[in-house]
Each structure stands twice: as structure tokens, then as C-alpha cells.
mmCIF file of C-alpha atoms and ligand atoms in Angstrom:
data_model
loop_
_atom_site.group_PDB
_atom_site.id
_atom_site.type_symbol
_atom_site.label_atom_id
_atom_site.label_comp_id
_atom_site.label_asym_id
_atom_site.label_seq_id
_atom_site.Cartn_x
_atom_site.Cartn_y
_atom_site.Cartn_z
ATOM 1 C CA UNK T 861 -24.626 -9.568 20.710
ATOM 2 C CA UNK T 862 -25.689 -5.942 19.808
ATOM 3 C CA UNK T 863 -28.843 -6.055 17.671
ATOM 4 C CA UNK T 864 -28.403 -5.200 13.944
ATOM 5 C CA UNK T 865 -30.486 -2.113 14.602
ATOM 6 C CA UNK T 866 -27.889 -0.510 16.867
ATOM 7 C CA UNK T 867 -24.797 1.102 15.282
ATOM 8 C CA UNK T 868 -22.549 3.340 17.367
ATOM 9 C CA UNK T 869 -25.527 5.733 17.764
ATOM 10 C CA UNK T 870 -26.445 7.460 20.993
ATOM 11 C CA UNK T 871 -29.203 10.024 21.115
ATOM 12 C CA UNK T 872 -32.136 11.094 23.184
ATOM 13 C CA UNK T 873 -34.587 8.366 22.142
ATOM 14 C CA UNK T 874 -37.454 10.615 22.840
ATOM 15 C CA UNK T 875 -37.334 13.708 20.550
ATOM 16 C CA UNK T 876 -40.504 15.853 20.368
ATOM 17 C CA UNK T 877 -42.562 13.396 18.280
ATOM 18 C CA UNK T 878 -44.976 15.691 16.500
ATOM 19 C CA UNK T 879 -42.519 17.651 14.396
ATOM 20 C CA UNK T 880 -40.086 14.847 13.822
ATOM 21 C CA UNK T 881 -42.625 12.216 12.813
ATOM 22 C CA UNK T 882 -44.296 14.496 10.265
ATOM 23 C CA UNK T 883 -40.933 15.698 8.902
ATOM 24 C CA UNK T 884 -39.612 12.164 8.927
ATOM 25 C CA UNK T 885 -42.600 10.898 6.984
ATOM 26 C CA UNK T 886 -42.176 13.517 4.242
ATOM 27 C CA UNK T 887 -38.457 12.845 4.019
ATOM 28 C CA UNK T 888 -39.068 9.087 3.937
ATOM 29 C CA UNK T 889 -41.674 9.513 1.200
ATOM 30 C CA UNK T 890 -39.097 11.087 -1.076
ATOM 31 C CA UNK T 891 -36.727 8.207 -0.347
ATOM 32 C CA UNK T 892 -39.510 5.694 -1.092
ATOM 33 C CA UNK T 893 -40.350 7.344 -4.407
ATOM 34 C CA UNK T 894 -36.713 7.108 -5.477
ATOM 35 C CA UNK T 895 -36.281 3.473 -4.358
ATOM 36 C CA UNK T 896 -37.002 0.783 -6.931
ATOM 37 C CA UNK T 897 -35.683 -2.391 -5.275
ATOM 38 C CA UNK T 898 -37.139 -2.760 -1.787
ATOM 39 C CA UNK T 899 -37.015 -5.448 0.902
ATOM 40 C CA UNK T 900 -39.038 -5.807 4.069
ATOM 41 C CA UNK T 901 -37.844 -7.853 7.057
ATOM 42 C CA UNK T 902 -40.777 -8.360 9.417
ATOM 43 C CA UNK T 903 -41.152 -9.897 12.852
ATOM 44 C CA UNK T 904 -43.679 -10.557 15.597
ATOM 45 C CA UNK T 905 -44.330 -6.836 16.102
ATOM 46 C CA UNK T 906 -46.077 -6.755 12.695
ATOM 47 C CA UNK T 907 -48.775 -9.058 14.081
ATOM 48 C CA UNK T 908 -48.880 -7.554 17.574
ATOM 49 C CA UNK T 909 -51.866 -5.343 16.892
ATOM 50 C CA UNK T 910 -53.642 -8.348 15.401
ATOM 51 C CA UNK T 911 -53.569 -9.675 18.954
ATOM 52 C CA UNK T 912 -50.690 -12.157 18.639
ATOM 53 C CA UNK T 913 -47.985 -12.147 21.348
ATOM 54 C CA UNK T 914 -44.394 -11.280 20.429
ATOM 55 C CA UNK T 915 -41.407 -13.352 21.630
ATOM 56 C CA UNK T 916 -39.813 -10.698 23.794
ATOM 57 C CA UNK T 917 -41.378 -9.300 26.895
ATOM 58 C CA UNK T 918 -44.543 -10.725 28.386
ATOM 59 C CA UNK T 919 -45.548 -12.368 25.108
ATOM 60 C CA UNK T 920 -42.397 -14.480 25.133
ATOM 61 C CA UNK T 921 -43.585 -16.738 27.950
ATOM 62 C CA UNK T 922 -46.017 -19.615 27.459
ATOM 63 C CA UNK T 923 -46.992 -21.449 30.639
ATOM 64 C CA UNK T 924 -43.762 -20.060 32.171
ATOM 65 C CA UNK T 925 -41.749 -21.587 29.358
ATOM 66 C CA UNK T 926 -39.614 -19.279 27.253
ATOM 67 C CA UNK T 927 -41.080 -19.648 23.758
ATOM 68 C CA UNK T 928 -37.541 -19.985 22.396
ATOM 69 C CA UNK T 929 -36.902 -23.008 24.660
ATOM 70 C CA UNK T 930 -39.928 -24.790 23.229
ATOM 71 C CA UNK T 931 -38.987 -23.986 19.615
ATOM 72 C CA UNK T 932 -36.166 -26.561 19.496
ATOM 73 C CA UNK T 933 -35.803 -30.164 18.245
ATOM 74 C CA UNK T 934 -34.649 -31.206 21.748
ATOM 75 C CA UNK T 935 -37.801 -29.858 23.387
ATOM 76 C CA UNK T 936 -39.943 -31.784 20.884
ATOM 77 C CA UNK T 937 -37.913 -34.965 21.346
ATOM 78 C CA UNK T 938 -38.105 -34.783 25.146
ATOM 79 C CA UNK T 939 -41.733 -33.602 25.483
ATOM 80 C CA UNK T 940 -43.807 -33.726 22.255
ATOM 81 C CA UNK T 941 -46.999 -33.393 24.319
ATOM 82 C CA UNK T 942 -45.955 -29.991 25.719
ATOM 83 C CA UNK T 943 -44.558 -28.722 22.418
ATOM 84 C CA UNK T 944 -47.676 -29.789 20.508
ATOM 85 C CA UNK T 945 -49.870 -28.018 23.089
ATOM 86 C CA UNK T 946 -47.696 -24.917 22.568
ATOM 87 C CA UNK T 947 -48.050 -25.010 18.788
ATOM 88 C CA UNK T 948 -51.701 -25.996 18.869
ATOM 89 C CA UNK T 949 -52.425 -22.941 21.048
ATOM 90 C CA UNK T 950 -50.518 -20.724 18.605
ATOM 91 C CA UNK T 951 -52.401 -22.232 15.627
ATOM 92 C CA UNK T 952 -55.689 -21.465 17.383
ATOM 93 C CA UNK T 953 -54.635 -17.875 18.158
ATOM 94 C CA UNK T 954 -53.400 -17.276 14.603
ATOM 95 C CA UNK T 955 -56.644 -18.663 13.130
ATOM 96 C CA UNK T 956 -58.611 -16.318 15.421
ATOM 97 C CA UNK T 957 -56.496 -13.287 14.490
ATOM 98 C CA UNK T 958 -57.000 -11.052 11.454
ATOM 99 C CA UNK T 959 -54.351 -9.352 9.335
ATOM 100 C CA UNK T 960 -53.971 -5.646 10.187
ATOM 101 C CA UNK T 961 -53.400 -2.632 7.951
ATOM 102 C CA UNK T 962 -49.655 -3.182 7.880
ATOM 103 C CA UNK T 963 -50.081 -6.701 6.447
ATOM 104 C CA UNK T 964 -52.390 -5.287 3.742
ATOM 105 C CA UNK T 965 -50.047 -2.356 3.073
ATOM 106 C CA UNK T 966 -47.106 -4.687 2.378
ATOM 107 C CA UNK T 967 -49.316 -6.855 0.163
ATOM 108 C CA UNK T 968 -50.358 -3.774 -1.824
ATOM 109 C CA UNK T 969 -46.745 -2.588 -2.159
ATOM 110 C CA UNK T 970 -45.930 -6.010 -3.647
ATOM 111 C CA UNK T 971 -48.670 -5.538 -6.239
ATOM 112 C CA UNK T 972 -47.417 -2.015 -7.001
ATOM 113 C CA UNK T 973 -43.709 -2.904 -7.201
ATOM 114 C CA UNK T 974 -42.584 -6.227 -8.697
ATOM 115 C CA UNK T 975 -39.140 -5.558 -7.224
ATOM 116 C CA UNK T 976 -40.438 -5.622 -3.650
ATOM 117 C CA UNK T 977 -39.926 -8.731 -1.497
ATOM 118 C CA UNK T 978 -41.123 -9.452 2.044
ATOM 119 C CA UNK T 979 -38.970 -11.659 4.283
ATOM 120 C CA UNK T 980 -41.157 -12.734 7.187
ATOM 121 C CA UNK T 981 -39.959 -14.342 10.384
ATOM 122 C CA UNK T 982 -43.597 -14.850 11.352
ATOM 123 C CA UNK T 983 -45.225 -18.272 11.153
ATOM 124 C CA UNK T 984 -48.801 -17.021 11.773
ATOM 125 C CA UNK T 985 -49.963 -16.974 8.146
ATOM 126 C CA UNK T 986 -51.373 -13.416 8.415
ATOM 127 C CA UNK T 987 -49.428 -12.050 5.421
ATOM 128 C CA UNK T 988 -50.865 -14.859 3.284
ATOM 129 C CA UNK T 989 -54.385 -14.065 4.561
ATOM 130 C CA UNK T 990 -53.763 -10.402 3.631
ATOM 131 C CA UNK T 991 -53.373 -11.696 0.048
ATOM 132 C CA UNK T 992 -49.698 -10.816 -0.123
ATOM 133 C CA UNK T 993 -48.521 -12.058 -3.560
ATOM 134 C CA UNK T 994 -46.868 -15.378 -2.659
ATOM 135 C CA UNK T 995 -44.004 -15.019 -5.144
ATOM 136 C CA UNK T 996 -42.965 -11.864 -3.263
ATOM 137 C CA UNK T 997 -43.223 -13.375 0.228
ATOM 138 C CA UNK T 998 -40.559 -15.609 1.786
ATOM 139 C CA UNK T 999 -41.306 -17.481 5.033
ATOM 140 C CA UNK T 1000 -37.843 -17.594 6.595
ATOM 141 C CA UNK T 1001 -39.024 -19.680 9.555
ATOM 142 C CA UNK T 1002 -41.805 -21.755 8.011
ATOM 143 C CA UNK T 1003 -45.468 -21.756 9.008
ATOM 144 C CA UNK T 1004 -47.671 -23.027 11.848
ATOM 145 C CA UNK T 1005 -49.954 -24.440 9.129
ATOM 146 C CA UNK T 1006 -47.303 -26.569 7.459
ATOM 147 C CA UNK T 1007 -46.819 -30.059 8.890
ATOM 148 C CA UNK T 1008 -44.186 -32.698 8.259
ATOM 149 C CA UNK T 1009 -43.538 -36.289 9.316
ATOM 150 C CA UNK T 1010 -40.680 -36.857 11.746
ATOM 151 C CA UNK T 1011 -40.029 -40.423 10.615
ATOM 152 C CA UNK T 1012 -36.591 -40.758 8.966
ATOM 153 C CA UNK T 1013 -38.033 -43.020 6.247
ATOM 154 C CA UNK T 1014 -40.987 -40.823 5.329
ATOM 155 C CA UNK T 1015 -40.943 -37.530 3.412
ATOM 156 C CA UNK T 1016 -44.562 -36.583 4.018
ATOM 157 C CA UNK T 1017 -45.195 -32.853 4.349
ATOM 158 C CA UNK T 1018 -48.309 -30.753 3.859
ATOM 159 C CA UNK T 1019 -48.925 -27.024 3.737
ATOM 160 C CA UNK T 1020 -51.826 -24.802 4.698
ATOM 161 C CA UNK T 1021 -53.431 -27.354 7.012
ATOM 162 C CA UNK T 1022 -55.718 -25.168 9.146
ATOM 163 C CA UNK T 1023 -57.569 -28.034 10.796
ATOM 164 C CA UNK T 1024 -58.069 -27.240 14.489
ATOM 165 C CA UNK T 1025 -57.728 -29.101 16.731
ATOM 166 C CA UNK T 1026 -55.467 -31.502 14.830
ATOM 167 C CA UNK T 1027 -56.447 -34.255 17.296
ATOM 168 C CA UNK T 1028 -59.203 -34.381 19.946
ATOM 169 C CA UNK T 1029 -56.533 -34.421 22.679
ATOM 170 C CA UNK T 1030 -55.428 -30.939 21.561
ATOM 171 C CA UNK T 1031 -58.981 -29.526 21.689
ATOM 172 C CA UNK T 1032 -58.712 -27.834 25.074
ATOM 173 C CA UNK T 1033 -55.970 -25.145 25.028
ATOM 174 C CA UNK T 1034 -56.349 -24.724 28.818
ATOM 175 C CA UNK T 1035 -55.644 -28.383 29.564
ATOM 176 C CA UNK T 1036 -52.165 -29.000 30.969
ATOM 177 C CA UNK T 1037 -52.748 -32.744 30.968
ATOM 178 C CA UNK T 1038 -49.960 -34.894 29.467
ATOM 179 C CA UNK T 1039 -50.998 -36.231 26.054
ATOM 180 C CA UNK T 1040 -49.695 -39.719 25.197
ATOM 181 C CA UNK T 1041 -47.950 -39.772 21.779
ATOM 182 C CA UNK T 1042 -50.690 -41.998 20.370
ATOM 183 C CA UNK T 1043 -53.089 -39.040 20.762
ATOM 184 C CA UNK T 1044 -50.780 -36.526 19.082
ATOM 185 C CA UNK T 1045 -50.926 -35.734 15.315
ATOM 186 C CA UNK T 1046 -49.609 -38.632 13.243
ATOM 187 C CA UNK T 1047 -48.547 -38.927 9.618
ATOM 188 C CA UNK T 1048 -51.385 -39.887 7.221
ATOM 189 C CA UNK T 1049 -48.831 -41.442 4.842
ATOM 190 C CA UNK T 1050 -46.680 -43.799 6.930
ATOM 191 C CA UNK T 1051 -49.241 -43.870 9.742
ATOM 192 C CA UNK T 1052 -46.507 -44.367 12.358
ATOM 193 C CA UNK T 1053 -44.514 -41.131 12.229
ATOM 194 C CA UNK T 1054 -45.320 -38.276 14.611
ATOM 195 C CA UNK T 1055 -46.127 -35.069 12.747
ATOM 196 C CA UNK T 1056 -44.340 -31.852 13.732
ATOM 197 C CA UNK T 1057 -45.128 -28.202 12.890
ATOM 198 C CA UNK T 1058 -43.437 -27.081 9.646
ATOM 199 C CA UNK T 1059 -41.534 -24.299 11.403
ATOM 200 C CA UNK T 1060 -37.746 -23.786 11.619
ATOM 201 C CA UNK T 1061 -36.595 -24.554 15.139
ATOM 202 C CA UNK T 1062 -33.503 -23.022 16.732
ATOM 203 C CA UNK T 1063 -30.452 -24.950 15.601
ATOM 204 C CA UNK T 1064 -32.145 -25.934 12.360
ATOM 205 C CA UNK T 1065 -31.189 -24.434 8.994
ATOM 206 C CA UNK T 1066 -33.609 -22.186 7.136
ATOM 207 C CA UNK T 1067 -35.331 -23.789 4.112
ATOM 208 C CA UNK T 1068 -32.783 -24.037 1.289
ATOM 209 C CA UNK T 1069 -35.178 -22.771 -1.410
ATOM 210 C CA UNK T 1070 -36.030 -19.744 0.733
ATOM 211 C CA UNK T 1071 -32.371 -18.839 1.338
ATOM 212 C CA UNK T 1072 -31.663 -19.259 -2.364
ATOM 213 C CA UNK T 1073 -34.615 -17.043 -3.355
ATOM 214 C CA UNK T 1074 -33.473 -14.301 -0.955
ATOM 215 C CA UNK T 1075 -29.918 -14.509 -2.304
ATOM 216 C CA UNK T 1076 -31.259 -14.317 -5.873
ATOM 217 C CA UNK T 1077 -33.006 -11.036 -4.998
ATOM 218 C CA UNK T 1078 -29.661 -9.593 -3.841
ATOM 219 C CA UNK T 1079 -27.887 -10.987 -6.924
ATOM 220 C CA UNK T 1080 -30.363 -9.254 -9.226
ATOM 221 C CA UNK T 1081 -29.093 -5.809 -8.190
ATOM 222 C CA UNK T 1082 -28.630 -3.308 -5.398
ATOM 223 C CA UNK T 1083 -31.344 -3.200 -2.757
ATOM 224 C CA UNK T 1084 -32.164 0.501 -2.358
ATOM 225 C CA UNK T 1085 -34.214 0.267 0.821
ATOM 226 C CA UNK T 1086 -35.107 -2.222 3.564
ATOM 227 C CA UNK T 1087 -38.172 -1.806 5.793
ATOM 228 C CA UNK T 1088 -37.426 -3.350 9.222
ATOM 229 C CA UNK T 1089 -40.832 -3.886 10.782
ATOM 230 C CA UNK T 1090 -41.654 -5.107 14.296
ATOM 231 C CA UNK T 1091 -38.526 -7.112 14.867
ATOM 232 C CA UNK T 1092 -35.911 -7.045 17.637
ATOM 233 C CA UNK T 1093 -33.339 -8.228 15.096
ATOM 234 C CA UNK T 1094 -32.061 -10.792 17.592
ATOM 235 C CA UNK T 1095 -32.377 -13.957 15.523
ATOM 236 C CA UNK T 1096 -29.952 -15.004 12.763
ATOM 237 C CA UNK T 1097 -29.558 -15.355 9.883
ATOM 238 C CA UNK T 1098 -32.858 -13.386 9.487
ATOM 239 C CA UNK T 1099 -31.376 -10.256 11.087
ATOM 240 C CA UNK T 1100 -28.335 -10.356 8.796
ATOM 241 C CA UNK T 1101 -30.393 -9.155 5.817
ATOM 242 C CA UNK T 1102 -30.346 -5.642 7.288
ATOM 243 C CA UNK T 1103 -26.538 -5.784 7.408
ATOM 244 C CA UNK T 1104 -26.448 -6.964 3.784
ATOM 245 C CA UNK T 1105 -28.526 -3.994 2.621
ATOM 246 C CA UNK T 1106 -26.420 -1.577 4.663
ATOM 247 C CA UNK T 1107 -23.245 -3.167 3.279
ATOM 248 C CA UNK T 1108 -24.341 -2.172 -0.227
ATOM 249 C CA UNK T 1109 -25.201 1.366 0.943
ATOM 250 C CA UNK T 1110 -28.919 0.689 0.967
ATOM 251 C CA UNK T 1111 -31.219 2.748 3.187
ATOM 252 C CA UNK T 1112 -33.028 1.506 6.306
ATOM 253 C CA UNK T 1113 -36.450 2.393 7.714
ATOM 254 C CA UNK T 1114 -37.312 1.009 11.149
ATOM 255 C CA UNK T 1115 -40.889 0.588 12.338
ATOM 256 C CA UNK T 1116 -40.957 -0.380 15.996
ATOM 257 C CA UNK T 1117 -43.103 0.459 19.012
ATOM 258 C CA UNK T 1118 -40.135 0.344 21.308
ATOM 259 C CA UNK T 1119 -37.591 2.543 19.593
ATOM 260 C CA UNK T 1120 -36.223 3.655 22.928
ATOM 261 C CA UNK T 1121 -34.166 0.484 23.365
ATOM 262 C CA UNK T 1122 -32.970 0.795 19.818
ATOM 263 C CA UNK T 1123 -30.482 3.602 20.162
ATOM 264 C CA UNK T 1124 -30.619 5.767 17.067
ATOM 265 C CA UNK T 1125 -29.156 9.166 16.319
ATOM 266 C CA UNK T 1126 -32.408 10.588 15.035
ATOM 267 C CA UNK T 1127 -31.408 14.178 15.770
ATOM 268 C CA UNK T 1128 -28.283 14.006 13.708
ATOM 269 C CA UNK T 1129 -30.322 12.310 10.918
ATOM 270 C CA UNK T 1130 -33.236 14.734 10.775
ATOM 271 C CA UNK T 1131 -31.125 17.659 9.497
ATOM 272 C CA UNK T 1132 -29.497 15.698 6.674
ATOM 273 C CA UNK T 1133 -30.709 16.341 3.091
ATOM 274 C CA UNK T 1134 -32.961 13.395 2.129
ATOM 275 C CA UNK T 1135 -30.539 12.197 -0.516
ATOM 276 C CA UNK T 1136 -27.831 11.705 2.116
ATOM 277 C CA UNK T 1137 -30.068 10.258 4.744
ATOM 278 C CA UNK T 1138 -29.540 6.540 5.315
ATOM 279 C CA UNK T 1139 -32.035 5.777 8.071
ATOM 280 C CA UNK T 1140 -35.554 6.560 9.293
ATOM 281 C CA UNK T 1141 -37.062 5.462 12.586
ATOM 282 C CA UNK T 1142 -40.843 5.396 13.061
ATOM 283 C CA UNK T 1143 -41.719 4.814 16.696
ATOM 284 C CA UNK T 1144 -45.226 3.423 17.063
ATOM 285 C CA UNK T 1145 -47.604 0.673 16.035
ATOM 286 C CA UNK T 1146 -46.607 -0.866 12.704
ATOM 287 C CA UNK T 1147 -50.306 -1.175 11.800
ATOM 288 C CA UNK T 1148 -50.500 2.635 11.959
ATOM 289 C CA UNK T 1149 -47.125 3.721 10.582
ATOM 290 C CA UNK T 1150 -46.448 1.245 7.763
ATOM 291 C CA UNK T 1151 -49.582 2.224 5.786
ATOM 292 C CA UNK T 1152 -48.743 5.933 6.307
ATOM 293 C CA UNK T 1153 -45.151 5.441 5.222
ATOM 294 C CA UNK T 1154 -46.106 3.541 2.060
ATOM 295 C CA UNK T 1155 -49.089 5.757 1.126
ATOM 296 C CA UNK T 1156 -47.383 7.588 -1.799
ATOM 297 C CA UNK T 1157 -47.098 4.231 -3.585
ATOM 298 C CA UNK T 1158 -50.062 2.200 -2.295
ATOM 299 C CA UNK T 1159 -52.616 4.921 -1.535
ATOM 300 C CA UNK T 1160 -54.905 4.664 1.496
ATOM 301 C CA UNK T 1161 -55.360 1.154 2.972
ATOM 302 C CA UNK T 1162 -58.675 0.143 4.495
ATOM 303 C CA UNK T 1163 -59.323 -3.134 6.271
ATOM 304 C CA UNK T 1164 -61.706 -5.346 4.297
ATOM 305 C CA UNK T 1165 -65.180 -5.798 5.801
ATOM 306 C CA UNK T 1166 -65.172 -8.627 8.360
ATOM 307 C CA UNK T 1167 -66.265 -11.646 6.273
ATOM 308 C CA UNK T 1168 -69.080 -13.395 8.137
HETATM 309 C C1 LIG W 2114 -29.456 -21.709 12.357
HETATM 310 C C2 LIG W 2114 -39.984 -20.357 14.193
HETATM 311 C C3 LIG W 2114 -27.701 -23.056 11.572
HETATM 312 C C4 LIG W 2114 -40.393 -21.208 15.346
HETATM 313 C C5 LIG W 2114 -38.018 -19.052 14.898
HETATM 314 C C6 LIG W 2114 -25.382 -15.790 14.928
HETATM 315 C C7 LIG W 2114 -25.229 -15.156 16.101
HETATM 316 C C8 LIG W 2114 -25.895 -15.647 17.259
HETATM 317 C C9 LIG W 2114 -26.717 -16.746 17.212
HETATM 318 C C10 LIG W 2114 -26.853 -17.377 16.036
HETATM 319 C C11 LIG W 2114 -26.192 -16.915 14.900
HETATM 320 N N1 LIG W 2114 -26.532 -17.726 13.887
HETATM 321 C C12 LIG W 2114 -27.375 -18.690 14.341
HETATM 322 C C13 LIG W 2114 -27.575 -18.502 15.654
HETATM 323 C C14 LIG W 2114 -28.441 -19.311 16.493
HETATM 324 C C15 LIG W 2114 -29.933 -18.937 16.374
HETATM 325 C C16 LIG W 2114 -30.153 -17.526 16.849
HETATM 326 O O1 LIG W 2114 -30.271 -16.588 16.080
HETATM 327 N N2 LIG W 2114 -30.240 -17.406 18.176
HETATM 328 C C17 LIG W 2114 -30.535 -16.077 18.769
HETATM 329 C C18 LIG W 2114 -31.623 -16.263 19.816
HETATM 330 C C19 LIG W 2114 -29.312 -15.487 19.362
HETATM 331 N N3 LIG W 2114 -30.399 -19.088 15.001
HETATM 332 C C20 LIG W 2114 -30.834 -20.329 14.626
HETATM 333 O O2 LIG W 2114 -30.836 -21.302 15.340
HETATM 334 C C21 LIG W 2114 -31.322 -20.439 13.192
HETATM 335 N N4 LIG W 2114 -30.782 -21.618 12.581
HETATM 336 O O3 LIG W 2114 -28.682 -20.830 12.615
HETATM 337 O O4 LIG W 2114 -29.107 -22.899 11.807
HETATM 338 C C22 LIG W 2114 -27.561 -24.343 10.879
HETATM 339 C C23 LIG W 2114 -27.071 -24.312 9.605
HETATM 340 C C24 LIG W 2114 -26.874 -25.533 8.937
HETATM 341 C C25 LIG W 2114 -27.196 -26.741 9.579
HETATM 342 C C26 LIG W 2114 -27.711 -26.722 10.882
HETATM 343 C C27 LIG W 2114 -27.932 -25.507 11.530
HETATM 344 C C28 LIG W 2114 -32.866 -20.637 13.161
HETATM 345 C C29 LIG W 2114 -33.547 -19.463 13.744
HETATM 346 C C30 LIG W 2114 -35.080 -19.609 13.558
HETATM 347 C C31 LIG W 2114 -35.765 -20.074 14.821
HETATM 348 N N5 LIG W 2114 -37.220 -20.076 14.642
HETATM 349 N N6 LIG W 2114 -39.366 -19.112 14.663
HETATM 350 C C32 LIG W 2114 -41.502 -20.587 16.167
HETATM 351 O O5 LIG W 2114 -41.940 -19.464 15.829
HETATM 352 O O6 LIG W 2114 -41.933 -21.255 17.104
HETATM 353 S S1 LIG W 2114 -37.316 -17.585 15.482
HETATM 354 C C33 LIG W 2114 -38.648 -16.669 16.133
HETATM 355 O O7 LIG W 2114 -38.069 -15.804 17.078
HETATM 356 C C34 LIG W 2114 -39.358 -15.764 15.165
HETATM 357 O O8 LIG W 2114 -39.551 -16.364 13.914
HETATM 358 C C35 LIG W 2114 -38.421 -14.558 15.104
HETATM 359 O O9 LIG W 2114 -37.378 -14.784 14.209
HETATM 360 C C36 LIG W 2114 -37.837 -14.537 16.496
HETATM 361 C C37 LIG W 2114 -38.530 -13.512 17.332
HETATM 362 O O10 LIG W 2114 -38.023 -12.271 16.921
HETATM 363 P P1 LIG W 2114 -39.049 -11.102 16.495
HETATM 364 O O11 LIG W 2114 -40.003 -11.604 15.486
HETATM 365 O O12 LIG W 2114 -38.210 -9.929 16.201
HETATM 366 O O13 LIG W 2114 -39.918 -10.879 17.811
HETATM 367 P P2 LIG W 2114 -39.455 -10.206 19.180
HETATM 368 O O14 LIG W 2114 -40.535 -10.518 20.150
HETATM 369 O O15 LIG W 2114 -38.052 -10.572 19.518
HETATM 370 O O16 LIG W 2114 -39.471 -8.631 18.875
HETATM 371 C C38 LIG W 2114 -40.676 -8.024 18.542
HETATM 372 C C39 LIG W 2114 -40.323 -6.585 18.203
HETATM 373 O O17 LIG W 2114 -41.510 -5.933 17.775
HETATM 374 C C40 LIG W 2114 -39.780 -5.793 19.396
HETATM 375 O O18 LIG W 2114 -38.667 -5.032 18.989
HETATM 376 C C41 LIG W 2114 -40.953 -4.894 19.799
HETATM 377 O O19 LIG W 2114 -40.506 -3.659 20.293
HETATM 378 C C42 LIG W 2114 -41.664 -4.714 18.463
HETATM 379 N N7 LIG W 2114 -43.110 -4.466 18.545
HETATM 380 C C43 LIG W 2114 -43.997 -4.979 19.437
HETATM 381 N N8 LIG W 2114 -45.262 -4.547 19.142
HETATM 382 C C44 LIG W 2114 -45.149 -3.749 18.035
HETATM 383 C C45 LIG W 2114 -43.776 -3.717 17.643
HETATM 384 N N9 LIG W 2114 -43.333 -3.016 16.590
HETATM 385 C C46 LIG W 2114 -44.278 -2.319 15.876
HETATM 386 N N10 LIG W 2114 -45.611 -2.341 16.165
HETATM 387 C C47 LIG W 2114 -46.083 -3.027 17.240
HETATM 388 N N11 LIG W 2114 -47.385 -3.005 17.519
HETATM 389 ZN ZN1 LIG W 2115 -44.769 -40.283 7.637
#
């Protein structure tokens, strides 16, 4: 399945950066100034420079398990001990991490433009901790800090539970020991149901209210621009939002450290007058390039002092 980011383009992925990046930035700035309705689709690469592993490449393996194999209802049903150790380790890492400048830049753009909406595939909670206005932030795949009961007869769910560890048995992230279900997180309401992380697992539908809110944004008018930040665009339906913007002749700006494997005809784009240009590609760390790209609207972004 070709990723949404590749479209019958073939070019030398490695043009002389200096000139292009500066020229690209100026040309993108004029596009940004003339765009009123803006979307951002973000992925694990947004949080990479906050120290959190991505899904592809080395970060995609946890104890030799492919992260995507553990993020399924079947994995949880067959080995809740392993899956809870996986999610407990990710909760710990996310709690340790701090939002980076790109998280803050998107939050500031939301405050500057009421018609800006961030669609995050990330479950790490860093956009929330960067004070991104919550009514302009949709968690497509849930959150590590939401929990819900797995019992069919119980509808208990809770959000923003940052307790760590959730049970003493999950205290030691290095322990590979099997944890009996009795020592795994249980539902405080029905007392018998096993709790699970409030994330969307593969094969599960995205939250209905989230899908509806994203559709409502499209129904309210043309999306002029989508920022595609730190995502491989390999998971659906999240990746399809880029197609939807393209389908209505919206413009696309890609922020990715690994542009090389995303074939893009940068050369042929650079020469085009800005008004005709449909795509920008910023190769590099999102934490560096997103703030630069959004500067005309949000000004300079500084990280807040580390709170003690
Ligand atoms: C569903 C939560 C139906 C859990 C996640 C159509 C075609 C093919 C397949 C499908 C299809 N439709 C559905 C499917 C199946 C499946 C799917 O997409 N499979 C893929 C693998 C082919 N989709 C589903 O199952 C979805 N559900 O379809 O339900 C349904 C409907 C009704 C009733 C029943 C069922 C649910 C998908 C959601 C799964 N949950 N996360 C958890 O996190 O544990 S997905 C998870 O993986 C993330 O949320 C994210 O979405 C994805 C990882 O992708 P990225 O975030 O992009 O990360 P990745 O590592 O891949 O890439 C990082 C990028 O960043 C790289 O490009 C790298 O170069 C770049 N980068 C790195 N560092 C930096 C950087 N960029 C900038 N700066 C840096 N510093
Ligand atoms: Zn319950």
C-alpha cells in the first residue's frame, strides 16, 4: 500500500538543502498567511525529539515484539500481563517526557486561528501538556491515560489517570515476570472487570465522536492547508485525511526527518509560483521546523522553564 505521502513523484530526495529550505520556508509562509482553514495530522515523529520512540524503525520493537502486534484486542486477550507491561512502560516514558517546541507551536497556532484543528495519532498526552486548546485537538487513537473496563456489563471509563504504576506488579518496567490477572489493573466500579488502556487497537473503530468532529470540520468548508507532521501515513483511516484535503485541492506541507523515503518532486515544485504550489516538504526534526514554519502567525516559540 503506497503511503498517502507518495504520489507519482520521483526526484532526487537530496537537493542542496540550504537554498531550498530557506526558499521553501518563505514560499510556505506566504501560503500559510493566505490559508484560513488549517488541519494538522501528527504522528510519533512529533514526539520523537521529546525522547519517545516511534513505531517504525528501531522504536517499533518492544522486547522484540512489534508494537503493532501488541496493540490488538487479541494480544490483550491472550496475554494481558505482557500487554499491560507494554502500556505501563509507555505510560512511564510519556510521563517522563516533556512536550517540545513543535507541540507548543501547534498549541499556539490553535489559539491564533480558531479554524485550526490538530488530529493526533499520538496517545502520549504531550499535546495536552503543551496546553493545546482541547476543543481544537482530536485524539484519533485515544490516550495512554484513559482507562476503560473490559467487562461487557460495565461501562466504566476514566480519563487523564496518570497514576504510575497502576498496580504494584507493574512497578518494575525491567521485570519480564508474568503478572497474574489478579495483580493487573481492575475496574473500581464493578471490581471484577480487567481495565484496559483507552487506546484504539488495530481492528477497532476510531471513537465515533472524534470521527464526527473531524467530519464536521470538513463540512464547515474547504480545508486550505494540512500540516503532515512526523507520520509515515501508514495507518488508516488517520492517513486518509491527507487524501481528503488533496481531493478538495487543499495544500500539503510535510514535516519529516526521513523525507528520502517519501519520494517528492521538490525540484519541480520549487520553481512554481507560490499560488500554484500545492506541496512543501521540510526535511528535519519537527521540533525545529514546525515552529519556524508557523512563525509568521505564532511568533517565536520558547520552551517554558522546567517546572520543578
Ligand atoms: C479500523 C493506538 C475498522 C494504540 C494505533 C485501509 C488500508 C489498509 C489497512 C487498513 C485500512 N483501513 C483499516 C486498516 C487496518 C488498520 C491499518 O491501518 N493497518 C495498517 C498497519 C496497514 N487500521 C485499523 O485497524 C484502524 N481501525 O480500521 O477499524 C473498523 C470499523 C468498524 C468496526 C470495526 C473495525 C485502527 C488504527 C489505530 C491503531 N492504533 N495507536 C497504540 O499506540 O498502542 S496506530 C499507531 O501506529 C499510532 O497511533 C499511529 O497511528 C501509527 C504509527 O504511525 P506514525 O505515528 O506515523 O509513526 P511511525 O513510526 O510509523 O512513523 C513516524 C514518522 O515520523 C516516520 O515517517 C519518521 O520518518 C518520522 N520522524 C521520526 N522522527 C522525527 C520524524 N519526523 C519529524 N521529526 C522527527 N524528529
Ligand atoms: Zn467495570
